Tab-separated table of C-alpha atoms in Angstrom:
chain	number	residue	atom	x	y	z
W	417	MET	CA	-0.035	0.033	0.009
W	418	VAL	CA	1.152	3.503	-0.720
W	419	GLN	CA	0.824	5.980	2.140
W	420	TYR	CA	0.533	9.636	1.071
W	421	ALA	CA	1.726	12.261	3.412
W	422	PHE	CA	1.916	16.134	3.793
W	423	HIS	CA	5.130	17.937	4.504
W	424	LEU	CA	5.206	21.328	6.286
W	425	ASN	CA	8.323	23.447	6.551
W	426	GLY	CA	7.539	25.450	9.638
W	427	GLY	CA	10.610	27.632	9.017
W	428	ILE	CA	9.210	29.235	5.895
W	429	CYS	CA	5.419	29.242	6.684
W	430	THR	CA	4.429	32.873	7.061
W	431	GLY	CA	0.889	32.251	8.274
W	432	CYS	CA	-0.668	33.958	5.211
W	433	LYS	CA	-3.480	31.292	5.300
W	434	THR	CA	-3.561	31.008	1.495
W	435	CYS	CA	-3.677	27.224	1.927
W	436	GLN	CA	-6.626	27.522	4.251
W	437	VAL	CA	-8.507	29.938	1.939
W	438	ALA	CA	-7.790	28.002	-1.280
W	439	CYS	CA	-9.165	24.834	0.309
W	440	LYS	CA	-12.218	26.539	1.692
W	441	GLU	CA	-13.062	28.321	-1.609
W	442	THR	CA	-12.460	25.206	-3.683
W	443	TYR	CA	-14.878	23.071	-1.580
W	444	LYS	CA	-17.328	25.893	-0.751
W	445	LEU	CA	-17.156	25.015	2.918
W	446	PRO	CA	-19.720	26.497	5.333
W	447	VAL	CA	-18.767	29.480	7.520
W	448	ASN	CA	-17.759	27.460	10.618
W	449	ASN	CA	-15.880	24.624	8.881
W	450	LEU	CA	-12.294	24.358	7.633
W	451	TYR	CA	-10.398	21.407	6.290
W	452	ARG	CA	-7.080	23.121	6.950
W	453	LYS	CA	-6.310	25.585	9.788
W	454	VAL	CA	-3.272	27.851	10.289
W	455	TYR	CA	-2.318	28.235	13.937
W	456	ASN	CA	-0.177	31.030	15.345
W	457	TYR	CA	1.700	29.838	18.335
W	458	GLN	CA	3.641	32.378	20.398
W	459	GLY	CA	5.005	33.072	23.833
W	460	GLY	CA	7.468	35.121	25.944
W	461	SER	CA	7.163	38.156	28.125
W	462	TRP	CA	8.332	41.757	28.783
W	463	LYS	CA	11.085	42.395	31.279
W	464	PRO	CA	11.501	45.741	32.989
W	465	THR	CA	14.947	47.362	32.883
W	466	GLU	CA	16.596	49.647	35.452
W	467	ALA	CA	15.807	52.636	33.233
W	468	GLY	CA	12.059	51.811	33.434
W	469	HIS	CA	11.721	50.477	29.898
W	470	TYR	CA	10.468	47.010	28.957
W	471	VAL	CA	12.319	44.621	26.714
W	472	PRO	CA	11.176	41.299	25.313
W	473	GLU	CA	12.405	38.175	27.155
W	474	GLY	CA	12.158	34.727	25.512
W	475	VAL	CA	9.772	35.952	22.829
W	476	PHE	CA	9.046	33.565	20.028
W	477	GLY	CA	6.341	32.911	17.494
W	478	TYR	CA	5.689	30.613	14.532
W	479	PHE	CA	2.904	29.184	12.424
W	480	VAL	CA	1.636	25.620	11.936
W	481	SER	CA	-0.593	24.747	8.953
W	482	LEU	CA	-2.679	21.664	9.857
W	483	ALA	CA	-5.254	19.505	8.146
W	484	CYS	CA	-6.181	15.855	8.570
W	485	ASN	CA	-2.927	13.903	8.895
W	486	HIS	CA	-4.352	10.668	7.377
W	487	CYS	CA	-2.827	8.777	10.253
W	488	THR	CA	-1.503	5.262	10.074
W	489	ASN	CA	-3.681	4.378	13.058
W	490	PRO	CA	-6.469	6.920	12.744
W	491	ALA	CA	-8.527	7.331	15.952
W	492	CYS	CA	-11.492	8.565	13.876
W	493	VAL	CA	-11.718	5.332	11.938
W	494	ALA	CA	-11.266	3.139	15.057
W	495	ASN	CA	-14.070	5.002	16.919
W	496	CYS	CA	-16.611	5.601	14.167
W	497	PRO	CA	-19.788	3.614	15.101
W	498	THR	CA	-21.053	3.432	11.546
W	499	GLY	CA	-17.940	2.848	9.444
W	500	ALA	CA	-18.286	6.220	7.741
W	501	MET	CA	-14.624	7.038	8.503
W	502	GLN	CA	-12.497	4.842	6.296
W	503	LYS	CA	-8.822	4.516	5.393
W	504	ASP	CA	-8.166	3.696	1.721
W	505	GLU	CA	-6.139	0.599	1.307
W	506	GLU	CA	-4.430	1.754	-1.772
W	507	THR	CA	-3.397	5.381	-0.767
W	508	GLY	CA	-3.735	5.560	3.006
W	509	ILE	CA	-6.072	8.551	2.634
W	510	VAL	CA	-8.630	8.752	5.471
W	511	TRP	CA	-11.976	9.880	4.088
W	512	THR	CA	-15.668	10.119	5.064
W	513	ASP	CA	-18.556	8.184	3.521
W	514	HIS	CA	-21.312	10.744	3.854
W	515	ASP	CA	-23.941	8.227	2.871
W	516	VAL	CA	-23.536	6.344	6.147
W	517	CYS	CA	-22.283	9.241	8.427
W	518	ILE	CA	-24.899	10.130	11.089
W	519	GLY	CA	-23.064	13.204	12.378
W	520	CYS	CA	-22.566	11.794	15.832
W	521	LYS	CA	-19.293	13.697	16.285
W	522	THR	CA	-17.497	10.672	17.787
W	523	CYS	CA	-14.660	11.157	15.277
W	524	GLU	CA	-14.295	14.815	16.234
W	525	THR	CA	-13.894	13.798	19.869
W	526	ALA	CA	-11.489	10.959	19.084
W	527	CYS	CA	-9.139	12.855	16.692
W	528	PRO	CA	-6.192	14.378	18.668
W	529	TYR	CA	-5.743	16.985	15.898
W	530	GLY	CA	-9.416	18.123	15.674
W	531	ALA	CA	-9.600	17.419	12.022
W	532	PRO	CA	-13.278	16.428	11.589
W	533	THR	CA	-15.953	19.062	12.123
W	534	PHE	CA	-19.745	18.851	11.983
W	535	GLY	CA	-21.473	20.474	9.031
W	536	GLU	CA	-24.615	22.018	10.390
W	537	GLU	CA	-26.083	22.443	6.912
W	538	GLU	CA	-25.123	18.913	5.641
W	539	GLY	CA	-25.814	16.995	8.838
W	540	TYR	CA	-22.691	14.963	8.595
W	541	MET	CA	-19.005	15.253	9.452
W	542	LEU	CA	-16.580	17.192	7.234
W	543	LYS	CA	-12.828	16.848	6.897
W	544	CYS	CA	-9.836	16.839	4.520
W	545	ASP	CA	-9.709	13.954	2.124
W	546	MET	CA	-6.319	15.072	0.780
W	547	CYS	CA	-8.095	16.173	-2.473
W	548	LYS	CA	-8.299	12.587	-3.501
W	549	ASP	CA	-10.119	13.495	-6.748
W	550	GLU	CA	-7.293	15.798	-7.679
W	551	ILE	CA	-4.749	13.085	-6.918
W	552	GLU	CA	-6.629	10.556	-9.023
W	553	ALA	CA	-6.521	13.049	-11.863
W	554	GLY	CA	-2.731	13.370	-11.543
W	555	GLY	CA	-2.678	16.562	-9.536
W	556	LYS	CA	-1.762	17.612	-5.978
W	557	PRO	CA	-3.793	18.788	-2.980
W	558	ILE	CA	-5.157	22.349	-3.431
W	559	CYS	CA	-3.364	23.641	-0.330
W	560	VAL	CA	0.007	22.435	-1.652
W	561	THR	CA	-0.450	24.112	-5.083
W	562	GLY	CA	-1.782	27.252	-3.403
W	563	CYS	CA	1.071	27.860	-0.911
W	564	PRO	CA	3.010	30.975	-2.234
W	565	MET	CA	6.055	30.051	-0.009
W	566	ARG	CA	6.099	26.377	-0.975
W	567	ALA	CA	5.998	25.606	2.737
W	568	LEU	CA	3.690	22.672	1.956
W	569	ASP	CA	4.453	19.620	-0.008
W	570	TRP	CA	2.901	16.266	-0.750
W	571	GLY	CA	3.767	12.830	-1.932
W	572	THR	CA	4.366	9.318	-0.480
W	573	ARG	CA	5.622	9.158	3.009
W	574	GLU	CA	8.907	7.687	1.731
W	575	GLU	CA	9.346	10.567	-0.801
W	576	MET	CA	8.717	13.177	1.914
W	577	ILE	CA	11.150	11.645	4.289
W	578	GLU	CA	13.777	11.222	1.589
W	579	LYS	CA	13.451	14.881	0.648
W	580	TYR	CA	13.106	16.409	4.152
W	581	GLY	CA	14.162	13.829	6.737
W	582	GLU	CA	11.961	12.314	9.490
W	583	GLY	CA	10.918	15.696	11.027
W	584	ASP	CA	9.181	16.068	14.335
W	585	VAL	CA	5.409	16.153	14.791
W	586	GLU	CA	5.602	16.614	18.572
W	587	VAL	CA	5.677	20.459	18.357
W	588	GLU	CA	3.204	22.862	20.019
W	589	PRO	CA	0.323	23.283	19.472
W	590	LEU	CA	0.244	19.686	18.202
W	591	PRO	CA	-0.327	16.873	20.758
W	592	ALA	CA	1.984	13.998	21.499
W	593	ASP	CA	2.068	11.389	18.689
W	594	THR	CA	-0.486	8.649	19.443
W	595	THR	CA	-1.904	7.864	16.043
W	596	GLU	CA	1.217	7.858	13.727
W	597	PRO	CA	0.211	10.915	11.702
W	598	ASN	CA	1.467	11.118	8.157
W	599	LEU	CA	2.707	14.648	8.539
W	600	ILE	CA	6.458	15.207	7.947
W	601	LEU	CA	7.041	18.434	9.876
W	602	THR	CA	10.214	20.437	9.691
W	603	PRO	CA	9.930	22.530	12.798
W	604	HIS	CA	10.498	26.282	12.999
W	605	ARG	CA	13.785	27.099	14.775
W	606	ASN	CA	11.753	28.433	17.680
W	607	ALA	CA	9.387	25.459	17.851
W	608	GLN	CA	8.428	24.341	21.324
W	609	LYS	CA	7.966	20.703	22.356
W	610	SER	CA	4.411	19.368	22.704
W	611	GLY	CA	3.180	19.717	26.272
W	612	SER	CA	5.746	22.328	27.123
W	613	GLY	CA	3.077	24.963	27.869
W	614	THR	CA	5.555	27.689	27.138
W	615	GLY	CA	3.239	29.705	24.813
W	616	SER	CA	-0.342	29.849	23.545
W	617	VAL	CA	-2.280	29.742	20.292
W	618	VAL	CA	-3.572	33.062	19.001
W	619	ASN	CA	-6.921	33.154	17.253
W	620	LEU	CA	-7.470	29.384	17.720
W	621	GLU	CA	-11.140	29.600	16.767
W	622	GLU	CA	-10.783	32.148	14.017
W	623	GLU	CA	-12.750	30.913	11.040
W	624	LEU	CA	-13.414	32.309	7.535
């Protein structure tokens, strides 16, 4: 089986959200639903000087563009009561069969990355399917082709590792690796380890 994966170079992602917007516009997603989200993670403080001024201390910030990671052991598939969440045997893509999805939100609760969201208008769960129709037609995911900085890439997991190395997915604001996500993440130089609690996400719930 081929396992497709995303690559994100956190060092060159500028947080422009072109990937997020391109995806949303292509799939005409509802107001409160996104397949890909760009998180701004930052931290640090201001330290007073003897002169009465304040200077930054330990200040850092970076962006993480995140969609469904099409995990090797997807929690959404394991916990879906109807079999609506499926992992394709040929490509490793995790997708949703909307014909059998009942919108129970079990997948949303189970996913450590918060990838599935409930479509109020549709009545079923929505999430990234890695643009499988585009891939079948010989193309690439919309987010990858839309990124102006080329911070995103896509291919087989082996190809991504060969090009970029193993990477590290245990970076804030991502959780510890429990599902073997197929995301090859090259961390920003200021990236903080998952669970460090040294910063916070800005505009976590900001939608388009």
